[in-house]
């Protein structure tokens, strides 16, 4: 008796309810196996890993990969990840892109299950609006990024979101809200024992208190 015949024999002996349950479980298994996140090229992941500490090197490597990924014929996931990395590296090198790249990246990842990359897309759109001096739009996108964070989000990145929101609140003289954001940023820095950014966060907190005291004196 071959495998197919054996399976048919087993299924004939099952009740209808048991058979329905078996089919449901099999369907879920198939859907789950097909619904995993996209497998990105190792060379792009390698660039991503150095964007934070070696942004200019990352920019150079991305330039070398442009003919492969910055093409309409490239896989859509890979191309938009490549473009997101371009935005990320440029921002970390203090050379933010002024074009509409981040809008296209956001539109793409909004229609996927790539939650972490959608989160990053909102963050860098927020940074885009900072350059445009549009604080309300910047805050709106940083909040969307924050809403997408979870236990898998790196503490460093979460700290960056809080810090940027703090700056925009303070810029609008919303000192209480700014202070809350800076404190949350400090908590993230403390949890990862990042003493350098802890010092920066404390400086930001002290700055808010100085602004508050100045406004009280003026009043």
Coordinates of C-alpha atoms in Angstrom, one line a residue:
X1 CA 0.0 0.0 0.0
X2 CA 1.5 3.3 -1.0
X3 CA 1.4 6.6 1.0
X4 CA -1.6 8.0 -0.8
X5 CA -3.7 4.8 -0.3
X6 CA -2.6 4.7 3.3
X7 CA -3.7 8.3 3.9
X8 CA -7.0 7.7 2.1
X9 CA -7.7 4.6 4.4
X10 CA -7.0 6.7 7.5
X11 CA -9.3 9.6 6.3
X12 CA -12.2 7.2 5.7
X13 CA -12.0 6.0 9.3
X14 CA -12.2 9.6 10.6
X15 CA -15.4 11.3 11.7
X16 CA -16.5 14.3 9.6
X17 CA -15.7 16.7 12.5
X18 CA -12.2 15.2 12.9
X19 CA -11.6 15.5 9.2
X20 CA -12.7 19.2 9.1
X21 CA -10.3 19.9 12.0
X22 CA -7.4 18.1 10.2
X23 CA -8.1 20.1 7.1
X24 CA -8.2 23.4 9.0
X25 CA -4.9 22.7 10.7
X26 CA -3.3 21.8 7.4
X27 CA -4.6 25.0 5.8
X28 CA -3.2 27.1 8.7
X29 CA 0.2 25.4 8.3
X30 CA 0.3 26.2 4.6
X31 CA -0.7 29.8 5.0
X32 CA 1.8 30.3 7.8
X33 CA 4.6 28.8 5.7
X34 CA 3.8 31.2 2.9
X35 CA 3.2 34.3 5.1
X36 CA 6.7 34.7 6.6
X37 CA 8.7 37.8 6.1
X38 CA 10.7 38.3 2.9
X39 CA 14.2 36.9 2.9
X40 CA 16.5 39.8 2.1
X41 CA 19.9 39.5 0.5
X42 CA 22.8 39.1 3.0
X43 CA 24.7 42.0 1.4
X44 CA 21.9 44.4 2.2
X45 CA 21.6 43.1 5.7
X46 CA 25.3 43.6 6.1
X47 CA 25.0 47.2 5.1
X48 CA 22.2 47.7 7.5
X49 CA 24.4 46.5 10.3
X50 CA 26.9 49.3 9.8
X51 CA 24.5 52.1 9.1
X52 CA 24.6 53.3 12.7
X53 CA 28.3 53.4 13.4
X54 CA 29.8 53.6 9.8
X55 CA 27.2 55.6 7.8
X56 CA 29.7 56.8 5.2
X57 CA 31.0 53.3 4.6
X58 CA 27.4 52.2 4.3
X59 CA 26.7 54.9 1.7
X60 CA 29.7 53.8 -0.3
X61 CA 28.6 50.2 -0.3
X62 CA 25.1 51.1 -1.3
X63 CA 26.4 53.2 -4.2
X64 CA 28.3 50.1 -5.4
X65 CA 25.1 48.1 -5.2
X66 CA 22.9 50.6 -7.1
X67 CA 23.0 48.9 -10.5
X68 CA 21.8 45.7 -8.8
X69 CA 19.0 47.0 -6.6
X70 CA 18.1 50.6 -7.7
X71 CA 16.4 49.3 -10.8
X72 CA 12.7 48.8 -11.8
X73 CA 13.6 45.1 -12.6
X74 CA 14.8 44.4 -9.1
X75 CA 12.7 42.5 -6.6
X76 CA 10.3 45.1 -5.1
X77 CA 11.1 44.1 -1.5
X78 CA 14.8 44.2 -2.1
X79 CA 14.7 47.5 -4.0
X80 CA 12.6 49.3 -1.3
X81 CA 14.9 47.9 1.5
X82 CA 17.8 49.2 -0.5
X83 CA 16.2 52.6 -0.8
X84 CA 15.3 52.6 2.9
X85 CA 19.0 51.9 3.7
X86 CA 20.0 54.8 1.4
X87 CA 17.7 57.1 3.5
X88 CA 19.0 55.6 6.8
X89 CA 22.7 55.9 5.9
X90 CA 22.3 59.4 4.6
X91 CA 20.6 60.6 7.8
X92 CA 23.2 58.9 10.0
X93 CA 25.9 60.7 8.0
X94 CA 24.1 64.0 8.5
X95 CA 23.5 64.2 4.7
X96 CA 19.7 63.6 4.6
X97 CA 18.1 63.1 1.2
X98 CA 15.9 66.0 0.2
X99 CA 13.9 64.0 -2.5
X100 CA 10.8 62.0 -2.3
X101 CA 12.5 58.6 -1.8
X102 CA 11.1 58.0 1.7
X103 CA 7.5 58.6 0.5
X104 CA 7.8 55.8 -2.0
X105 CA 9.4 53.5 0.5
X106 CA 6.7 54.2 3.0
X107 CA 4.0 53.6 0.4
X108 CA 5.5 50.2 -0.4
X109 CA 6.0 48.9 3.2
X110 CA 2.6 50.1 4.2
X111 CA 1.2 47.4 2.1
X112 CA 3.4 44.6 3.5
X113 CA 3.8 42.7 6.7
X114 CA 7.3 44.2 7.2
X115 CA 6.4 46.0 10.5
X116 CA 10.0 46.9 11.4
X117 CA 10.7 48.5 8.1
X118 CA 7.4 50.4 8.1
X119 CA 8.3 51.7 11.6
X120 CA 11.7 52.9 10.2
X121 CA 9.9 54.5 7.2
X122 CA 7.7 56.6 9.5
X123 CA 10.7 57.6 11.5
X124 CA 12.7 58.8 8.6
X125 CA 9.6 60.6 7.2
X126 CA 9.5 62.4 10.5
X127 CA 13.1 63.4 10.0
X128 CA 12.2 64.6 6.5
X129 CA 9.6 66.9 7.9
X130 CA 12.1 68.2 10.5
X131 CA 14.3 69.4 7.6
X132 CA 11.1 71.0 6.1
X133 CA 10.5 72.8 9.5
X134 CA 7.1 71.1 9.7
X135 CA 6.9 70.1 13.4
X136 CA 3.3 68.9 13.5
X137 CA 3.9 66.5 10.5
X138 CA 7.2 65.4 12.1
X139 CA 5.5 64.5 15.4
X140 CA 2.6 62.7 13.6
X141 CA 5.1 60.4 11.8
X142 CA 7.3 59.9 14.9
X143 CA 4.2 58.9 16.8
X144 CA 3.2 56.4 14.1
X145 CA 6.7 54.9 14.3
X146 CA 6.4 54.7 18.1
X147 CA 3.1 52.9 17.8
X148 CA 4.7 50.2 15.7
X149 CA 7.5 49.5 18.1
X150 CA 7.4 46.3 20.2
X151 CA 9.7 44.1 22.3
X152 CA 11.8 43.3 19.2
X153 CA 12.5 47.0 18.5
X154 CA 16.1 47.9 19.4
X155 CA 16.2 50.2 22.4
X156 CA 18.6 52.5 20.6
X157 CA 16.0 53.1 17.8
X158 CA 13.2 53.6 20.4
X159 CA 15.4 56.1 22.2
X160 CA 15.9 58.0 18.9
X161 CA 12.2 58.3 18.3
X162 CA 11.6 59.6 21.8
X163 CA 14.5 62.0 21.5
X164 CA 13.2 63.4 18.2
X165 CA 9.7 63.9 19.6
X166 CA 11.2 65.6 22.6
X167 CA 13.0 68.1 20.4
X168 CA 9.9 68.9 18.4
X169 CA 7.8 69.4 21.5
X170 CA 10.4 71.7 23.0
X171 CA 10.7 73.6 19.6
X172 CA 7.0 74.3 19.9
X173 CA 7.4 75.4 23.6
X174 CA 5.5 72.3 24.8
X175 CA 7.9 71.7 27.6
X176 CA 6.0 69.2 29.7
X177 CA 5.5 66.9 26.7
X178 CA 9.1 67.4 25.6
X179 CA 10.3 66.5 29.1
X180 CA 8.3 63.3 29.1
X181 CA 9.8 62.2 25.8
X182 CA 13.4 63.0 26.9
X183 CA 12.8 61.0 30.1
X184 CA 11.6 58.0 28.0
X185 CA 14.7 58.4 25.8
X186 CA 16.9 58.3 29.0
X187 CA 15.1 55.2 30.2
X188 CA 15.9 53.4 26.9
X189 CA 19.6 54.6 27.1
X190 CA 19.8 53.3 30.7
X191 CA 18.4 49.9 29.9
X192 CA 21.1 49.4 27.3
X193 CA 23.8 51.0 29.5
X194 CA 24.6 53.5 26.8
X195 CA 26.4 56.0 28.9
X196 CA 27.2 58.4 26.1
X197 CA 23.5 58.8 25.1
X198 CA 22.5 58.8 28.8
X199 CA 24.6 61.9 29.1
X200 CA 23.0 63.5 26.1
X201 CA 19.5 62.7 27.4
X202 CA 20.3 64.3 30.8
X203 CA 21.6 67.4 29.0
X204 CA 18.3 67.5 27.0
X205 CA 16.3 67.2 30.3
X206 CA 18.3 69.9 31.9
X207 CA 17.8 72.2 28.9
X208 CA 14.0 71.8 29.3
X209 CA 14.2 72.8 32.9
X210 CA 16.2 75.8 32.0
X211 CA 13.6 76.8 29.4
X212 CA 10.8 76.3 31.9
X213 CA 12.6 78.5 34.5
X214 CA 13.2 81.2 31.9
X215 CA 9.6 81.3 30.9
X216 CA 8.5 81.5 34.6
X217 CA 10.8 84.4 35.1
X218 CA 9.5 86.2 32.1
X219 CA 5.9 85.7 33.2

